[in-house]
PDB file of C-alpha atoms and ligand atoms in Angstrom:
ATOM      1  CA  UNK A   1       0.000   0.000   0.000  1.00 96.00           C
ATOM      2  CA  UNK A   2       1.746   3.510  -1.143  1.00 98.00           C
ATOM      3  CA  UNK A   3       0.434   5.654   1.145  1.00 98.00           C
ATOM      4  CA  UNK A   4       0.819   9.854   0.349  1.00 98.00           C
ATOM      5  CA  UNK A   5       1.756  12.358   2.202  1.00 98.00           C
ATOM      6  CA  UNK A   6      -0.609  15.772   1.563  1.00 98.00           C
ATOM      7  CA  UNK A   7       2.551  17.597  -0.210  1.00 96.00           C
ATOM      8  CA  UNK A   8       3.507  13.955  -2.656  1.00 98.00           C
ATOM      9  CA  UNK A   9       0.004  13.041  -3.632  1.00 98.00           C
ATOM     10  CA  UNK A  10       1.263  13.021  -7.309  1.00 98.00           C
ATOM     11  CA  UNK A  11       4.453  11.238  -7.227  1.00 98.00           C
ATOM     12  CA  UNK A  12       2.631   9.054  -4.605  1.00 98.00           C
ATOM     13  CA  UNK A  13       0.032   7.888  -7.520  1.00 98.00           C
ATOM     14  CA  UNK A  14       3.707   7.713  -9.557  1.00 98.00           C
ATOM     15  CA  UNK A  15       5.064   5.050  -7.140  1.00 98.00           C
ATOM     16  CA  UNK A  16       1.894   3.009  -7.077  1.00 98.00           C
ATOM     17  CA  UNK A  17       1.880   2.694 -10.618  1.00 98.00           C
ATOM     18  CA  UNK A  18       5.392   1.833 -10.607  1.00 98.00           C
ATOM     19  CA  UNK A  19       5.109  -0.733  -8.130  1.00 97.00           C
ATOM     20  CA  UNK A  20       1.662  -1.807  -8.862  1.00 97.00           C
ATOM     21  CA  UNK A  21       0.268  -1.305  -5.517  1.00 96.00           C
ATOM     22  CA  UNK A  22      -2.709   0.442  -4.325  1.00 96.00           C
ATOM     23  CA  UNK A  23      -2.768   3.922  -3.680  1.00 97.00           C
ATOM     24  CA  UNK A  24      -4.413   4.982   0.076  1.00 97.00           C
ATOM     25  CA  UNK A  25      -7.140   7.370   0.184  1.00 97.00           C
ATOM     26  CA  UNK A  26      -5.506   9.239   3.340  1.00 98.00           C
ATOM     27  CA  UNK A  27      -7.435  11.980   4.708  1.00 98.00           C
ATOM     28  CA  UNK A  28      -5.985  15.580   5.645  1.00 98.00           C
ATOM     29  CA  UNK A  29      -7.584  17.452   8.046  1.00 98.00           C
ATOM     30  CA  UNK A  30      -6.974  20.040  10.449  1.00 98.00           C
ATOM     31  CA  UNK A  31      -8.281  21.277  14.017  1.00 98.00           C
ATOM     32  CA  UNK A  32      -9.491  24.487  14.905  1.00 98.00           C
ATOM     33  CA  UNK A  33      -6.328  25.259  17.023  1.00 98.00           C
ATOM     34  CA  UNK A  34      -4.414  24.369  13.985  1.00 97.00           C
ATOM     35  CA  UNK A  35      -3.281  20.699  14.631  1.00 98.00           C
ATOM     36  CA  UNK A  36      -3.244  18.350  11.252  1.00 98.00           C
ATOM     37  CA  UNK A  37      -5.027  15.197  11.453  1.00 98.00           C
ATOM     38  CA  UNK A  38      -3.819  12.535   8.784  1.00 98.00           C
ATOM     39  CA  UNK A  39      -5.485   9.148   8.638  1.00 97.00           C
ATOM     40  CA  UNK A  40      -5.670   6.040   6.470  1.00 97.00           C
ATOM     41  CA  UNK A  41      -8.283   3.756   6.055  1.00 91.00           C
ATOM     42  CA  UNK A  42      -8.615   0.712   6.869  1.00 89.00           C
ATOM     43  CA  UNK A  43      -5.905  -1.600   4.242  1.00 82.00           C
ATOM     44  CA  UNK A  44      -4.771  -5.280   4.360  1.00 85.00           C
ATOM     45  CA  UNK A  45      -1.409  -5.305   3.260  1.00 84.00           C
ATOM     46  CA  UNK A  46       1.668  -6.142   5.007  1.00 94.00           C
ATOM     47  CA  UNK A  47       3.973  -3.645   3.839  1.00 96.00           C
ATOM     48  CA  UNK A  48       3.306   0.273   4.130  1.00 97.00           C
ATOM     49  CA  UNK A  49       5.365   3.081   1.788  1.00 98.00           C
ATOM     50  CA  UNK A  50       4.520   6.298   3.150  1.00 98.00           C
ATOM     51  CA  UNK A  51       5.611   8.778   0.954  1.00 98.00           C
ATOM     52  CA  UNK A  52       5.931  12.030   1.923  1.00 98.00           C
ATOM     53  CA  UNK A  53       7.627  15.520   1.379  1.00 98.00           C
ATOM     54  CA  UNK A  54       8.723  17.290   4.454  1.00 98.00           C
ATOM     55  CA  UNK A  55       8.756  20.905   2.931  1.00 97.00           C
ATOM     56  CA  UNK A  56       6.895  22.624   6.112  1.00 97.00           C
ATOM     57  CA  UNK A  57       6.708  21.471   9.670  1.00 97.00           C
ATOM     58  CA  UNK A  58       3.243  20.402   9.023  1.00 98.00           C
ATOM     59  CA  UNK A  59       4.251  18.210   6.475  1.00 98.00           C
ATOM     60  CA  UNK A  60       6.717  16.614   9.228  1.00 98.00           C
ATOM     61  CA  UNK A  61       4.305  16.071  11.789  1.00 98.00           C
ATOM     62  CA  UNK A  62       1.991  14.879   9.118  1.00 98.00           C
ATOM     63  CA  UNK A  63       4.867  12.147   8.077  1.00 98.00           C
ATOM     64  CA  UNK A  64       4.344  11.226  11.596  1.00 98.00           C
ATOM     65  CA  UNK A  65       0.939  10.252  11.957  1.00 98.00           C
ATOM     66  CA  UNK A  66       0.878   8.573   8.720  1.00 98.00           C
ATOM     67  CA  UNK A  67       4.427   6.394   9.811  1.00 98.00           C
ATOM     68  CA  UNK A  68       1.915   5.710  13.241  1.00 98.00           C
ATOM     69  CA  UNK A  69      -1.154   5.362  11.682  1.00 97.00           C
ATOM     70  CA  UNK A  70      -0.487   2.822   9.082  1.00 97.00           C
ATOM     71  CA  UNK A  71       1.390   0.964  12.444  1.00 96.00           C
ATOM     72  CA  UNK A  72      -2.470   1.013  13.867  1.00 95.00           C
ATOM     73  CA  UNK A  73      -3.927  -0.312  10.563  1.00 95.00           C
ATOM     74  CA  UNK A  74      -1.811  -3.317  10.559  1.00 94.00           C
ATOM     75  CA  UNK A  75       1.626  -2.959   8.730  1.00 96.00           C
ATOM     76  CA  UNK A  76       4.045  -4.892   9.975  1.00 96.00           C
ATOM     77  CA  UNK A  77       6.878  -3.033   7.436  1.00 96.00           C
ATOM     78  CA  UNK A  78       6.662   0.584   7.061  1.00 97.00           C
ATOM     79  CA  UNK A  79       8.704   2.108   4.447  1.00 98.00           C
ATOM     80  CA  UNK A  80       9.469   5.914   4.707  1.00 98.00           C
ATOM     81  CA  UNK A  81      10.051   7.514   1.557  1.00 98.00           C
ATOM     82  CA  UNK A  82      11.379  11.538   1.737  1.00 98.00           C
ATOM     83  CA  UNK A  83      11.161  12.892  -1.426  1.00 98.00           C
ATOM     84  CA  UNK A  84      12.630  15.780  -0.530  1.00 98.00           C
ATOM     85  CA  UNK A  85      13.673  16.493   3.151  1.00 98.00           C
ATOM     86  CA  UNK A  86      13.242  19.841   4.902  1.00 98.00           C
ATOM     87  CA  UNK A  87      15.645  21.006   7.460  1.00 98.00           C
ATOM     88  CA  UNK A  88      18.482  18.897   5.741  1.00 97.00           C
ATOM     89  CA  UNK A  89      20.463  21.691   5.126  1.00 95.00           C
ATOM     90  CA  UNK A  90      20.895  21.954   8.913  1.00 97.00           C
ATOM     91  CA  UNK A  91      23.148  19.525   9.236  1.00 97.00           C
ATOM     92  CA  UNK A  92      25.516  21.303  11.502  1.00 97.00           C
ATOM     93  CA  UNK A  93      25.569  23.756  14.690  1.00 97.00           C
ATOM     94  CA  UNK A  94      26.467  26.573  12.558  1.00 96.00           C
ATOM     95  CA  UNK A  95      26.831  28.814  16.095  1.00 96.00           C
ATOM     96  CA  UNK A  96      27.017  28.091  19.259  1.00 97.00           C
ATOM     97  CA  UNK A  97      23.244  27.136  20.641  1.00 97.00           C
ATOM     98  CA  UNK A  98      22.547  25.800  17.356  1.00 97.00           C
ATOM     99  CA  UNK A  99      20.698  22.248  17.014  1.00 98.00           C
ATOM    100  CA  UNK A 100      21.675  19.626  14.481  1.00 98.00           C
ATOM    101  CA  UNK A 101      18.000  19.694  12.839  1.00 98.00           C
ATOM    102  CA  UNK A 102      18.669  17.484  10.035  1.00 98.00           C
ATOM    103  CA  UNK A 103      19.766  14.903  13.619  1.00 98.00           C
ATOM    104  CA  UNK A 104      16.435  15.811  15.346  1.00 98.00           C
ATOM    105  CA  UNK A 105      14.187  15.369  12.850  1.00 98.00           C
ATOM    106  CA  UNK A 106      16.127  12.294  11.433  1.00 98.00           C
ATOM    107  CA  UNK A 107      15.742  10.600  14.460  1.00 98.00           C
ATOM    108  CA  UNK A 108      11.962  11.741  15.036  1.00 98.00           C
ATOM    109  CA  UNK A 109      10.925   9.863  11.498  1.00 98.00           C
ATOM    110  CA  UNK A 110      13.196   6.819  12.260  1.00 98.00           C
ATOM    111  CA  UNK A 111      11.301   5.378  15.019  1.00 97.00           C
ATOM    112  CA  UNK A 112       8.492   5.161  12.823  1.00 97.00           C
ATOM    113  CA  UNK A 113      10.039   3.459  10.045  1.00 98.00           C
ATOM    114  CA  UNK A 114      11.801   0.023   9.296  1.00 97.00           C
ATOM    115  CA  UNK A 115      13.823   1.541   5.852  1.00 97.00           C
ATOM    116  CA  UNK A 116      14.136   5.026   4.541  1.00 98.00           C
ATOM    117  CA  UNK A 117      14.702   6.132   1.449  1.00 98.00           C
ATOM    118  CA  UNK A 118      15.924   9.622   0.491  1.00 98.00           C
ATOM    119  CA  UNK A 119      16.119  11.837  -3.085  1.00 98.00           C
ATOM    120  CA  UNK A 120      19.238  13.820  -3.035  1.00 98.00           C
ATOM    121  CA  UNK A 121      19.339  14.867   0.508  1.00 97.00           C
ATOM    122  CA  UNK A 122      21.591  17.999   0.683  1.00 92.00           C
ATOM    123  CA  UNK A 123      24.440  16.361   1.644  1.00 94.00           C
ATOM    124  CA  UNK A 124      24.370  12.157   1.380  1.00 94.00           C
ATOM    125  CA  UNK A 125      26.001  11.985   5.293  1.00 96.00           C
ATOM    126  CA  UNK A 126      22.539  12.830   6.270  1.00 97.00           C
ATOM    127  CA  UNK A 127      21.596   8.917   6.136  1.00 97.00           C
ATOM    128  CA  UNK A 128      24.272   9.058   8.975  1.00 98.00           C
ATOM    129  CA  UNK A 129      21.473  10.469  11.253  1.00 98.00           C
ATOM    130  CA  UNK A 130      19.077   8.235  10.646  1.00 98.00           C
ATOM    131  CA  UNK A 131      18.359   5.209  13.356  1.00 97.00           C
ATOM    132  CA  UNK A 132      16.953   3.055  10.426  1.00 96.00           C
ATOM    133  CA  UNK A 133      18.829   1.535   7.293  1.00 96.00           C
ATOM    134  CA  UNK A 134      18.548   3.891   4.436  1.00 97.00           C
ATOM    135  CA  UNK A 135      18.495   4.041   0.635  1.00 97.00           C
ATOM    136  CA  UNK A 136      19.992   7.100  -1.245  1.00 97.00           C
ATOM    137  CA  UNK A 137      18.996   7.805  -4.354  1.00 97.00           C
ATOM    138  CA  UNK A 138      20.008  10.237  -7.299  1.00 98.00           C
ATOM    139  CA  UNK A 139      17.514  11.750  -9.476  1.00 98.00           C
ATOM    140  CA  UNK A 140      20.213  14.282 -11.505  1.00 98.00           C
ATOM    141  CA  UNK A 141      20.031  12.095 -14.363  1.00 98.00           C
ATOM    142  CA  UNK A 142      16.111  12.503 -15.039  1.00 97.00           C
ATOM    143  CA  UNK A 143      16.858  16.169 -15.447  1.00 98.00           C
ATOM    144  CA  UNK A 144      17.902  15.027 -18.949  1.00 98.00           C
ATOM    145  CA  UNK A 145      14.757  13.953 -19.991  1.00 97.00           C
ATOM    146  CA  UNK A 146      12.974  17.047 -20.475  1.00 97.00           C
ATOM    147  CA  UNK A 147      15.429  19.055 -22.083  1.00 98.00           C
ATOM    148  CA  UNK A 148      15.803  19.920 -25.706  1.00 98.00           C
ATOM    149  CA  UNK A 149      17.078  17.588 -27.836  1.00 98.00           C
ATOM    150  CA  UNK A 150      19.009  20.217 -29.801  1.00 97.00           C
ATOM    151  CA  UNK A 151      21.447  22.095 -27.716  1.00 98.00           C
ATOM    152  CA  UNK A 152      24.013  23.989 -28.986  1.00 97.00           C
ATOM    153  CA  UNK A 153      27.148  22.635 -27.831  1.00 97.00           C
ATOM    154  CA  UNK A 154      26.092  22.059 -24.432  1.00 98.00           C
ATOM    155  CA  UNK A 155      27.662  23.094 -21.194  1.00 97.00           C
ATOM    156  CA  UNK A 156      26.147  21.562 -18.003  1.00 97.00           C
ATOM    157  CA  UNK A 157      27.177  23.560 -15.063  1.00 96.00           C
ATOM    158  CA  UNK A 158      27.140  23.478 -11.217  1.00 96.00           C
ATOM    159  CA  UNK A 159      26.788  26.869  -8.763  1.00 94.00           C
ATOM    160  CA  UNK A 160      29.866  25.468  -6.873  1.00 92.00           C
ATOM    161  CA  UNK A 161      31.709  22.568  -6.658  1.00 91.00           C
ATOM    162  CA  UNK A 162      29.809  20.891  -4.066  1.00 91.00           C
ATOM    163  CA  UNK A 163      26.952  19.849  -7.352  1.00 94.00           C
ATOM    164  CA  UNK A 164      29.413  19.466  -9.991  1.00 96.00           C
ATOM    165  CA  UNK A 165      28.714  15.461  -9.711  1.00 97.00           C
ATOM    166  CA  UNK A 166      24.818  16.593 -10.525  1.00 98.00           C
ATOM    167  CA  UNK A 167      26.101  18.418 -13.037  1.00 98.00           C
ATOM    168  CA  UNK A 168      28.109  14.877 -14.137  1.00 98.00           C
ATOM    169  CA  UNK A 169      25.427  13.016 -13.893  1.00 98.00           C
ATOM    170  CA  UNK A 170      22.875  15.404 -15.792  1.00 98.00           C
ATOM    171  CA  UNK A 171      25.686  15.430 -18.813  1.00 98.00           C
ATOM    172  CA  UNK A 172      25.915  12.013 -18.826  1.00 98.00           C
ATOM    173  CA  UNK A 173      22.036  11.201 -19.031  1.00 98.00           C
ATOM    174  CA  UNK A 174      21.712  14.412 -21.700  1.00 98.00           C
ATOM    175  CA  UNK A 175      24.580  12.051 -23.881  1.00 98.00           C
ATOM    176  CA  UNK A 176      26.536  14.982 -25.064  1.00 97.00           C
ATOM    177  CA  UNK A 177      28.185  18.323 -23.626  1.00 97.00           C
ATOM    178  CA  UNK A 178      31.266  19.609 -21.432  1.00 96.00           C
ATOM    179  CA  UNK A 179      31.076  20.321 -17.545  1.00 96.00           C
ATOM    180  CA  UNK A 180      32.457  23.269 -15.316  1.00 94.00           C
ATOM    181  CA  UNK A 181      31.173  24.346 -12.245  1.00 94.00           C
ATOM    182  CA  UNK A 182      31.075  27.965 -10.620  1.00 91.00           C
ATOM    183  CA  UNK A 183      32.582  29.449  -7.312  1.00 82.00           C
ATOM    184  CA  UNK A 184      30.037  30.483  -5.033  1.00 77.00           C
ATOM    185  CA  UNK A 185      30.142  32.242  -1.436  1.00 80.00           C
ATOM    186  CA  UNK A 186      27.233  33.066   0.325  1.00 78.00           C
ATOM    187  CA  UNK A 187      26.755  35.801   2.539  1.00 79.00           C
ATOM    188  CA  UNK A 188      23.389  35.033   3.996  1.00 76.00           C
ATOM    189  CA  UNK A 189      20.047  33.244   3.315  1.00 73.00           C
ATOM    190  CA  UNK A 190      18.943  35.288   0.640  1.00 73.00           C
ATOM    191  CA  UNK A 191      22.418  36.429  -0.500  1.00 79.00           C
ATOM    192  CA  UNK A 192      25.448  34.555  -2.460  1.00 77.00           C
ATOM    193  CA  UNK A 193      28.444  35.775  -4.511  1.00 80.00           C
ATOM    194  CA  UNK A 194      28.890  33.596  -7.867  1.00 76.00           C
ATOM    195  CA  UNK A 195      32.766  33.814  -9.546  1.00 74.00           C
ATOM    196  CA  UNK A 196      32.396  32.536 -13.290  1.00 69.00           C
ATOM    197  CA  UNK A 197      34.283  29.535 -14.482  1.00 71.00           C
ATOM    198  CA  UNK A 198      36.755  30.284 -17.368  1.00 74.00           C
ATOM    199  CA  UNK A 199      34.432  28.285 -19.804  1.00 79.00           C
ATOM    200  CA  UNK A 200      33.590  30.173 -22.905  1.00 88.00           C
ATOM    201  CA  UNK A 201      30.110  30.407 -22.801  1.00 94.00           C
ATOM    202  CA  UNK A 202      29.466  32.847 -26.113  1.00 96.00           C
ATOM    203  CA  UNK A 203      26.664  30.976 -28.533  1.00 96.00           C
ATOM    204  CA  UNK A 204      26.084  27.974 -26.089  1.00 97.00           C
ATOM    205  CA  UNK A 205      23.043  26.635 -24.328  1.00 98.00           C
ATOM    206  CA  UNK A 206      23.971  26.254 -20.775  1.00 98.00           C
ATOM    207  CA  UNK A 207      22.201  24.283 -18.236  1.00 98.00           C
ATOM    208  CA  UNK A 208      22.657  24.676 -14.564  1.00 98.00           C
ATOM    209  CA  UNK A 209      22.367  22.054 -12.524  1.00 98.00           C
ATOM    210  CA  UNK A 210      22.297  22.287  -8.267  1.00 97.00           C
ATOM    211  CA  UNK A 211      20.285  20.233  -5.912  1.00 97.00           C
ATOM    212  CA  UNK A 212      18.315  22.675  -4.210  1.00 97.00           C
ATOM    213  CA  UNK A 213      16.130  26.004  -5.967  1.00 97.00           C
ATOM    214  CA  UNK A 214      15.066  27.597  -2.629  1.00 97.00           C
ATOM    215  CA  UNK A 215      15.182  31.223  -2.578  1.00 96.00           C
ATOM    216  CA  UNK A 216      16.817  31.171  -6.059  1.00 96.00           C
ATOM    217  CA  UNK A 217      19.882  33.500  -5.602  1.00 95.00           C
ATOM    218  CA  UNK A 218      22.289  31.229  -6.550  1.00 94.00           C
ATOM    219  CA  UNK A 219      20.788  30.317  -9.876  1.00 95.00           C
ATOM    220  CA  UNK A 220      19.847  33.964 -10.353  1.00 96.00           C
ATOM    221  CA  UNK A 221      23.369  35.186  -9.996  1.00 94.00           C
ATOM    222  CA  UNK A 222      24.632  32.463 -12.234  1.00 94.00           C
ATOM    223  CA  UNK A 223      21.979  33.038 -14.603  1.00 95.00           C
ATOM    224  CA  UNK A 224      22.765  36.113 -14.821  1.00 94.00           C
ATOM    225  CA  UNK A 225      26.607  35.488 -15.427  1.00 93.00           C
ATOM    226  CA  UNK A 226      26.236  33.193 -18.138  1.00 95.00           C
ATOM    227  CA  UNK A 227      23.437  35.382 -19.863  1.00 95.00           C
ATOM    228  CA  UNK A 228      26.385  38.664 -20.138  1.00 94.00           C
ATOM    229  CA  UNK A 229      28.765  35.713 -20.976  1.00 94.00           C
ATOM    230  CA  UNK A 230      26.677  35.630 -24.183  1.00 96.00           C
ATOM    231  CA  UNK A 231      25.241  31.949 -23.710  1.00 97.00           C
ATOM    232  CA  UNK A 232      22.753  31.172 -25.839  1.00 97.00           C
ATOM    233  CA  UNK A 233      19.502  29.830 -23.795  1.00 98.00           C
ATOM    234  CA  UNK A 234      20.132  29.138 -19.885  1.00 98.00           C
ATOM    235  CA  UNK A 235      17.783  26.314 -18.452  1.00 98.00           C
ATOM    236  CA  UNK A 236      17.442  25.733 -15.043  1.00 98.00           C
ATOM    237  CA  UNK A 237      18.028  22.251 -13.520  1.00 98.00           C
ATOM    238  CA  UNK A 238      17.017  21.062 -10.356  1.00 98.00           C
ATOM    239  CA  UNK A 239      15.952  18.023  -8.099  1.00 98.00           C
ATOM    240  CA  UNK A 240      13.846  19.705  -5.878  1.00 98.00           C
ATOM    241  CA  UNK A 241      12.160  23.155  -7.250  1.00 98.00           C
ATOM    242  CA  UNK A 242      11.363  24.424  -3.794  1.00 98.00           C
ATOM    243  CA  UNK A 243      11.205  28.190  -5.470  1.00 98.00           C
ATOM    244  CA  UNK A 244      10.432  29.698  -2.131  1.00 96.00           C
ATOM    245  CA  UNK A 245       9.356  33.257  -2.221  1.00 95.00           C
ATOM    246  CA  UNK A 246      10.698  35.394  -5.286  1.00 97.00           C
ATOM    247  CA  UNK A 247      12.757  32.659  -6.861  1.00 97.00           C
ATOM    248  CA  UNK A 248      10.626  32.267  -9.596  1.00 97.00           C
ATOM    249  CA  UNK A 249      10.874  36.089 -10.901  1.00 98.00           C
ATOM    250  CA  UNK A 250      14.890  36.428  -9.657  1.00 97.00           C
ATOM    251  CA  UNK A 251      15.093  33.925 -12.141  1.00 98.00           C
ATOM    252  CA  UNK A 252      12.699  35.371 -15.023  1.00 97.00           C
ATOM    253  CA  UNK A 253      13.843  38.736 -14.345  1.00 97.00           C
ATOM    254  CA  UNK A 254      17.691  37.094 -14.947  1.00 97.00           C
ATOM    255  CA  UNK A 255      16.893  35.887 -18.134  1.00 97.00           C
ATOM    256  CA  UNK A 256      15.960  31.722 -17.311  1.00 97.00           C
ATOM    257  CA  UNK A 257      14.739  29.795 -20.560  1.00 98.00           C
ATOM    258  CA  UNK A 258      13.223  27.142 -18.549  1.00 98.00           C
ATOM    259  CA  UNK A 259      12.988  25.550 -15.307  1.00 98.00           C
ATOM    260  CA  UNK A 260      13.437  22.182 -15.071  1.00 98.00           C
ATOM    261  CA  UNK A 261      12.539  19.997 -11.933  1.00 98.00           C
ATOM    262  CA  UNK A 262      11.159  16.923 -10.596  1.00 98.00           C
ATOM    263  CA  UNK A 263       8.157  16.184  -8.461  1.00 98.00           C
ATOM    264  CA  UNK A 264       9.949  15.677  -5.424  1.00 98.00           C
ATOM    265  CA  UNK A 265       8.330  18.891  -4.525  1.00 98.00           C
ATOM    266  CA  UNK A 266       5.255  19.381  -6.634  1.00 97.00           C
ATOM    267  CA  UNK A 267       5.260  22.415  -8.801  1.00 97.00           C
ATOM    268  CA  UNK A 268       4.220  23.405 -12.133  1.00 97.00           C
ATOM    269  CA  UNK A 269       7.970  23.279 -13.341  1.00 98.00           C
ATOM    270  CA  UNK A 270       8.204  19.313 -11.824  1.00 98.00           C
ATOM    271  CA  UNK A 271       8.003  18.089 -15.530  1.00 98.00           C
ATOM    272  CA  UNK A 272       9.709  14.721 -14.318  1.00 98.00           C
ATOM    273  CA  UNK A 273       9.077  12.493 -12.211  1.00 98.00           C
ATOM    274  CA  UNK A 274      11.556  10.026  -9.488  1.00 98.00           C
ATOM    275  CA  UNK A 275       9.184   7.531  -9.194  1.00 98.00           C
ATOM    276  CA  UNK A 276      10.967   4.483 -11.182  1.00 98.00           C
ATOM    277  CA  UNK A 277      13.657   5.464  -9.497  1.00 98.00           C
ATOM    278  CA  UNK A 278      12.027   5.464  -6.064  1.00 98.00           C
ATOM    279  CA  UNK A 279      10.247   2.391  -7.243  1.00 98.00           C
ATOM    280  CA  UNK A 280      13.953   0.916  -7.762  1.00 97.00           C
ATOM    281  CA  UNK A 281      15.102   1.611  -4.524  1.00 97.00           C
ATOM    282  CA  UNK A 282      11.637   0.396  -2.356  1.00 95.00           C
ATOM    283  CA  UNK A 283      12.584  -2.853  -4.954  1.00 89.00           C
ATOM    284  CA  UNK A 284      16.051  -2.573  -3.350  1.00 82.00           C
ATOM    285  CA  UNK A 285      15.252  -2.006   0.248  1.00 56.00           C
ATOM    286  CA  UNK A 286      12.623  -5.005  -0.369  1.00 57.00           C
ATOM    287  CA  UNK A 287      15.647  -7.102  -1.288  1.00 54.00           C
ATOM    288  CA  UNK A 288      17.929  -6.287   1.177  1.00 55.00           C
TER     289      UNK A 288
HETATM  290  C1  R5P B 301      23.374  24.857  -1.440  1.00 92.78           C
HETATM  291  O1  R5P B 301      24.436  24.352  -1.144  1.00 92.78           O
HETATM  292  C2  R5P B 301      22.406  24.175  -2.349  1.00 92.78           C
HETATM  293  O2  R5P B 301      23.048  23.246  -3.154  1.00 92.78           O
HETATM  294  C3  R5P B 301      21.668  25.165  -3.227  1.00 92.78           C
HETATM  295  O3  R5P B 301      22.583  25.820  -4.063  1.00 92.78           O
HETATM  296  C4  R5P B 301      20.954  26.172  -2.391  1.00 92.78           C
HETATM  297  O4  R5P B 301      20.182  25.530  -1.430  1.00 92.78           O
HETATM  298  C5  R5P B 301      20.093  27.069  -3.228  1.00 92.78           C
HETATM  299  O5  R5P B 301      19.517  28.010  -2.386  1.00 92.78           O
HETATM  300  P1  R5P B 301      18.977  29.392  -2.948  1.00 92.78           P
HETATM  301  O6  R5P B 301      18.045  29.066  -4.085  1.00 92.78           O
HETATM  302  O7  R5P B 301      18.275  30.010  -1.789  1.00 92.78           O
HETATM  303  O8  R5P B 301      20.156  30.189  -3.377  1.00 92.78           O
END
């Protein structure tokens, strides 16, 4: 039984066609004082997927109830599938005082679940937190898929060096092109410095690949390099198109061609979806 979280309904359906397994009717609700309510109907299967998207601490708590609920209904296996996983990109006490929320909400979800599996969590050491064995997998090369088939002499690029194996990977998938990646610092949540690579970028269609589009100043700033480099078209590639607040017109206003993402997070640029791979690694979990 696949059973979605409110924020995965889509790639939910995705996974149950994959895997050819029914699909929960879950219900959302919510209490006056705000508290969300997710349950699942009655089911007779053995084995539980809960699939879920923890872009909002609602959608964490929600994860929750559906990783106990399912528990109440009768699984005796609960898979946990993250699509993409909020608060990853705390992985560290960046200051004194600081908690390790990627740790504390790692450990929350894993005493719910028998197996995780995770889409390009910011950084793969994350599975390190966990308390439960867990699957990582890599989406970068779908980001292929939906792109052109005629780029000019294509250049698949990274922000920084941390996402130059997305980059890799994307290239790969796409079957033809050269890779580089950018320098970037960032300043603050909303701000980041990008230093060009010395690829000539004059006539080309460029593609930049990262694993994250939050806020969208780093693909805005890079964008905008490549665009008074003289590339040709710039696409946007990303796992997760999170595209919180303004991203969407930093990058319009910076002269994007397209953004490309999956439906880790569903938006209406998540023109691809993870499920066979997701179905590959429930496959893999179910074999291990
Ligand atoms: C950072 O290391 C990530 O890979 C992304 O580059 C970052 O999360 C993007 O954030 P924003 O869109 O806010 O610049």
């Amino acid at each position: 039984m696949i059973v979605p979280g409110a924020s995965s309904q889509a790639l939910a359906a995705a996974l149950a066609d994959e895997l050819g397994e029914p699909l929960a009717a879950v219900e959302y609700d919510r209490f006056p004082d705000g508290e969300t309510l997710a349950a699942v109907p009655a089911f007779d299967a053995d084995r539980a997927v809960v699939v879920a998207t923890t872009d909002s601490n609602d959608a964490w708590v929600e994860l929750l109830q559906l990783q106990d609920a399912v528990r109440e209904a009768g699984a005796s296996e609960v898979v946990t599938v993250i699509p993409y996983m909020g608060y990853a990109r705390q992985d560290e006490a960046f200051e004194p005082g600081h908690p390790v929320s990627a740790r504390a909400v790692a450990r929350a979800v894993s005493t719910g679940a028998d197996r995780i599996v995770l889409v390009n969590p910011h950084e793969e050491s994350i599975a390190d937190f966990f308390d439960a064995h867990v699957t990582v997998c890599d989406a970068a090369g779908r980001l292929a898929e939906p792109l052109p088939d005629d780029l000019a002499s294509p250049l698949f690029l990274s922000p920084d060096s941390g996402a130059i194996d997305l980059a890799k990977a994307t290239c790969a998938a796409y079957g033809d092109g050269d890779t580089d990646y950018f320098e970037k610092t960032r300043h603050s949540g909303t701000e980041v410095e990008i230093a060009p690579s010395d690829a000539d970028v004059a006539g080309r269609d460029v593609v930049i690949v990262d694993d994250i589009v939050a806020t969208g100043s780093t693909m805005s700033e890079a964008v905008a390099h490549l665009v008074a480099g003289g590339a040709e078209r710039v696409f946007a590639a990303c796992v997760h198109p999170l595209l919180a607040r303004s991203a969407r017109t930093k990058l319009e206003r910076a002269g994007i061609e397209r953004i490309i993402g999956t439906d880790t997070i569903e938006r209406d640029v998540s023109v691809v979806s993870v499920a066979p791979i997701v179905a590959a690694a429930v496959d893999a979990v179910e074999a291990a």
